[in-house]
Amino acid sequence: MAKPIYILNGPNLNLLGKREPGIYGSETLDGIRARAQAKGEALGHAIDFRQSNFEGELVNWIQEASDKASGLIVNAGAYTHTSVAMLDALLAIQIPCVEVHLSNIFQREDFRRESYISRAAVGLICGFGPKGYELAIEAITDILAQPE
Ligand code: DQA
């Protein structure tokens, strides 16, 4: 059976819907999960959608994805701007990764402009809210369809 696409969400993304709605909108993480699952189904991919507030758990999931997933979509939340450990985990694996952010991180505070994990990602989608996850699934689908 084909391997799923893992979608990993970092800290505080479990609070979507209540958290700074002016920046992140009113959709909950469960709403985004449902959108992602529908998009995955439409494009023929199973989606394994997870969230953790713990950096080490996210690192473990990236390592696990190396064998168990076909591709990876990561919204690392605040760890985007701090986590060498997530970068190293992503650099260690061979499957493609697309980075996603709900907000446009380049329009916000200076410290959000730097993403540690971008150098391990094929590309970055930000500023489109929950739609960004669907765009990322489309992008990964195209990447996975390319001959190696
Ligand atoms: C975020 C942007 C990060 O800077 C922030 O820490 C988040 C969410 C986004 O999706 O826009 O938690 O990754």
Tab-separated table of C-alpha atoms and ligand atoms in Angstrom:
chain	number	residue	atom	x	y	z
A	1	MET	CA	0.000	0.000	0.000
A	2	ALA	CA	1.174	3.535	-0.777
A	3	LYS	CA	2.725	5.420	2.087
A	4	PRO	CA	0.837	8.408	3.526
A	5	ILE	CA	1.935	12.030	3.497
A	6	TYR	CA	2.726	13.138	7.038
A	7	ILE	CA	1.537	16.618	8.010
A	8	LEU	CA	3.268	17.744	11.194
A	9	ASN	CA	2.139	20.751	13.201
A	10	GLY	CA	4.185	22.343	15.964
A	11	PRO	CA	3.454	24.221	19.178
A	12	ASN	CA	0.283	26.196	19.806
A	13	LEU	CA	-1.318	25.151	16.542
A	14	ASN	CA	-3.744	23.088	18.637
A	15	LEU	CA	-5.152	26.488	19.731
A	16	LEU	CA	-6.161	27.571	16.232
A	17	GLY	CA	-9.631	29.082	16.197
A	18	LYS	CA	-9.068	30.793	19.556
A	19	ARG	CA	-5.464	31.889	19.089
A	20	GLU	CA	-4.878	35.412	17.695
A	21	PRO	CA	-7.721	35.104	15.155
A	22	GLY	CA	-6.687	38.397	13.543
A	23	ILE	CA	-3.486	36.656	12.410
A	24	TYR	CA	-4.425	32.984	12.181
A	25	GLY	CA	-8.154	33.169	11.344
A	26	SER	CA	-11.056	31.322	12.890
A	27	GLU	CA	-10.556	27.820	11.514
A	28	THR	CA	-9.575	25.126	14.015
A	29	LEU	CA	-6.820	22.560	13.518
A	30	ASP	CA	-9.531	19.898	13.164
A	31	GLY	CA	-11.002	21.962	10.319
A	32	ILE	CA	-7.599	22.067	8.642
A	33	ARG	CA	-7.207	18.316	9.188
A	34	ALA	CA	-10.562	17.721	7.442
A	35	ARG	CA	-9.536	19.938	4.503
A	36	ALA	CA	-6.189	18.137	4.245
A	37	GLN	CA	-7.828	14.730	4.323
A	38	ALA	CA	-10.315	15.733	1.594
A	39	LYS	CA	-7.526	17.143	-0.593
A	40	GLY	CA	-5.377	14.068	-0.029
A	41	GLU	CA	-8.257	11.787	-0.946
A	42	ALA	CA	-8.953	13.784	-4.118
A	43	LEU	CA	-5.294	13.436	-5.148
A	44	GLY	CA	-4.946	9.789	-4.139
A	45	HIS	CA	-2.863	10.203	-0.976
A	46	ALA	CA	-3.579	9.102	2.581
A	47	ILE	CA	-2.840	11.877	5.071
A	48	ASP	CA	-1.405	11.333	8.551
A	49	PHE	CA	-2.033	14.647	10.337
A	50	ARG	CA	-0.422	15.304	13.740
A	51	GLN	CA	0.295	18.115	16.206
A	52	SER	CA	2.689	18.360	19.133
A	53	ASN	CA	3.859	21.061	21.495
A	54	PHE	CA	7.110	19.128	22.058
A	55	GLU	CA	10.182	19.594	19.882
A	56	GLY	CA	11.522	16.084	20.550
A	57	GLU	CA	8.239	14.493	19.544
A	58	LEU	CA	8.317	16.419	16.263
A	59	VAL	CA	11.912	15.223	15.712
A	60	ASN	CA	10.812	11.620	16.383
A	61	TRP	CA	7.985	11.967	13.877
A	62	ILE	CA	10.338	13.362	11.214
A	63	GLN	CA	12.641	10.361	11.753
A	64	GLU	CA	9.646	7.995	11.598
A	65	ALA	CA	8.468	9.658	8.360
A	66	SER	CA	11.721	8.670	6.704
A	67	ASP	CA	10.493	5.044	6.450
A	68	LYS	CA	6.760	5.361	6.849
A	69	ALA	CA	5.800	8.404	4.754
A	70	SER	CA	6.089	9.326	1.080
A	71	GLY	CA	6.432	13.033	1.830
A	72	LEU	CA	6.288	15.540	4.637
A	73	ILE	CA	4.452	18.828	5.141
A	74	VAL	CA	5.625	20.779	8.188
A	75	ASN	CA	4.248	23.790	9.988
A	76	ALA	CA	6.772	23.943	12.813
A	77	GLY	CA	5.092	26.919	14.518
A	78	ALA	CA	7.570	28.835	16.682
A	79	TYR	CA	10.174	26.036	16.319
A	80	THR	CA	10.530	27.264	12.731
A	81	HIS	CA	12.622	30.107	14.078
A	82	THR	CA	14.650	28.220	16.682
A	83	SER	CA	14.996	24.514	15.997
A	84	VAL	CA	18.340	23.242	14.751
A	85	ALA	CA	17.116	19.810	15.900
A	86	MET	CA	14.188	19.846	13.467
A	87	LEU	CA	16.453	21.110	10.681
A	88	ASP	CA	18.963	18.317	11.337
A	89	ALA	CA	16.200	15.694	11.362
A	90	LEU	CA	14.860	16.995	8.048
A	91	LEU	CA	18.343	17.067	6.515
A	92	ALA	CA	18.856	13.447	7.583
A	93	ILE	CA	15.905	12.068	5.640
A	94	GLN	CA	15.416	11.555	1.915
A	95	ILE	CA	11.696	12.203	1.430
A	96	PRO	CA	10.547	15.625	0.169
A	97	CYS	CA	9.389	18.259	2.642
A	98	VAL	CA	7.191	21.302	2.020
A	99	GLU	CA	7.126	24.007	4.705
A	100	VAL	CA	3.815	25.718	5.468
A	101	HIS	CA	2.769	28.722	7.537
A	102	LEU	CA	-0.711	30.127	7.886
A	103	SER	CA	0.542	33.697	8.206
A	104	ASN	CA	2.972	35.527	5.951
A	105	ILE	CA	6.022	35.237	8.204
A	106	PHE	CA	7.870	37.867	6.120
A	107	GLN	CA	5.297	40.540	6.975
A	108	ARG	CA	5.595	40.053	10.723
A	109	GLU	CA	8.220	40.569	13.441
A	110	ASP	CA	11.847	40.381	12.290
A	111	PHE	CA	12.516	37.170	14.228
A	112	ARG	CA	9.845	35.347	12.190
A	113	ARG	CA	11.600	36.145	8.915
A	114	GLU	CA	14.214	33.501	9.498
A	115	SER	CA	13.212	29.876	9.139
A	116	TYR	CA	15.772	27.334	10.296
A	117	ILE	CA	13.978	24.529	8.501
A	118	SER	CA	13.622	26.162	5.049
A	119	ARG	CA	17.012	24.942	3.918
A	120	ALA	CA	15.730	21.360	4.223
A	121	ALA	CA	12.455	22.065	2.400
A	122	VAL	CA	11.771	21.874	-1.319
A	123	GLY	CA	9.676	25.017	-0.941
A	124	LEU	CA	7.686	27.197	1.422
A	125	ILE	CA	4.038	28.259	1.286
A	126	CYS	CA	2.944	31.047	3.624
A	127	GLY	CA	0.284	33.694	3.970
A	128	PHE	CA	-2.672	31.769	2.537
A	129	GLY	CA	-4.165	30.572	5.826
A	130	PRO	CA	-5.553	27.011	5.903
A	131	LYS	CA	-5.557	26.913	2.078
A	132	GLY	CA	-1.756	26.697	2.342
A	133	TYR	CA	-2.058	23.088	3.531
A	134	GLU	CA	-4.065	22.173	0.444
A	135	LEU	CA	-1.519	23.950	-1.780
A	136	ALA	CA	1.259	22.033	-0.028
A	137	ILE	CA	-0.499	18.703	-0.706
A	138	GLU	CA	-0.752	19.674	-4.389
A	139	ALA	CA	2.941	20.580	-4.410
A	140	ILE	CA	4.016	17.315	-2.757
A	141	THR	CA	1.780	15.373	-5.167
A	142	ASP	CA	3.611	16.953	-8.116
A	143	ILE	CA	7.019	16.304	-6.561
A	144	LEU	CA	6.153	12.652	-5.854
A	145	ALA	CA	4.911	12.192	-9.414
A	146	GLN	CA	8.273	13.303	-10.878
A	147	PRO	CA	10.532	10.515	-12.053
A	148	GLU	CA	13.566	10.106	-9.733
B	1	DQA	C1	3.207	30.007	12.145
B	1	DQA	C2	4.131	31.233	12.184
B	1	DQA	C3	5.094	31.133	13.355
B	1	DQA	O1	5.926	32.289	13.399
B	1	DQA	C4	4.324	31.050	14.658
B	1	DQA	O2	5.219	30.891	15.749
B	1	DQA	C5	3.290	29.992	14.658
B	1	DQA	C6	2.483	29.808	13.456
B	1	DQA	C7	2.147	30.136	11.039
B	1	DQA	O3	1.556	29.114	10.697
B	1	DQA	O4	1.882	31.244	10.565
B	1	DQA	O5	3.049	29.325	15.657
B	1	DQA	O6	3.994	28.862	11.864
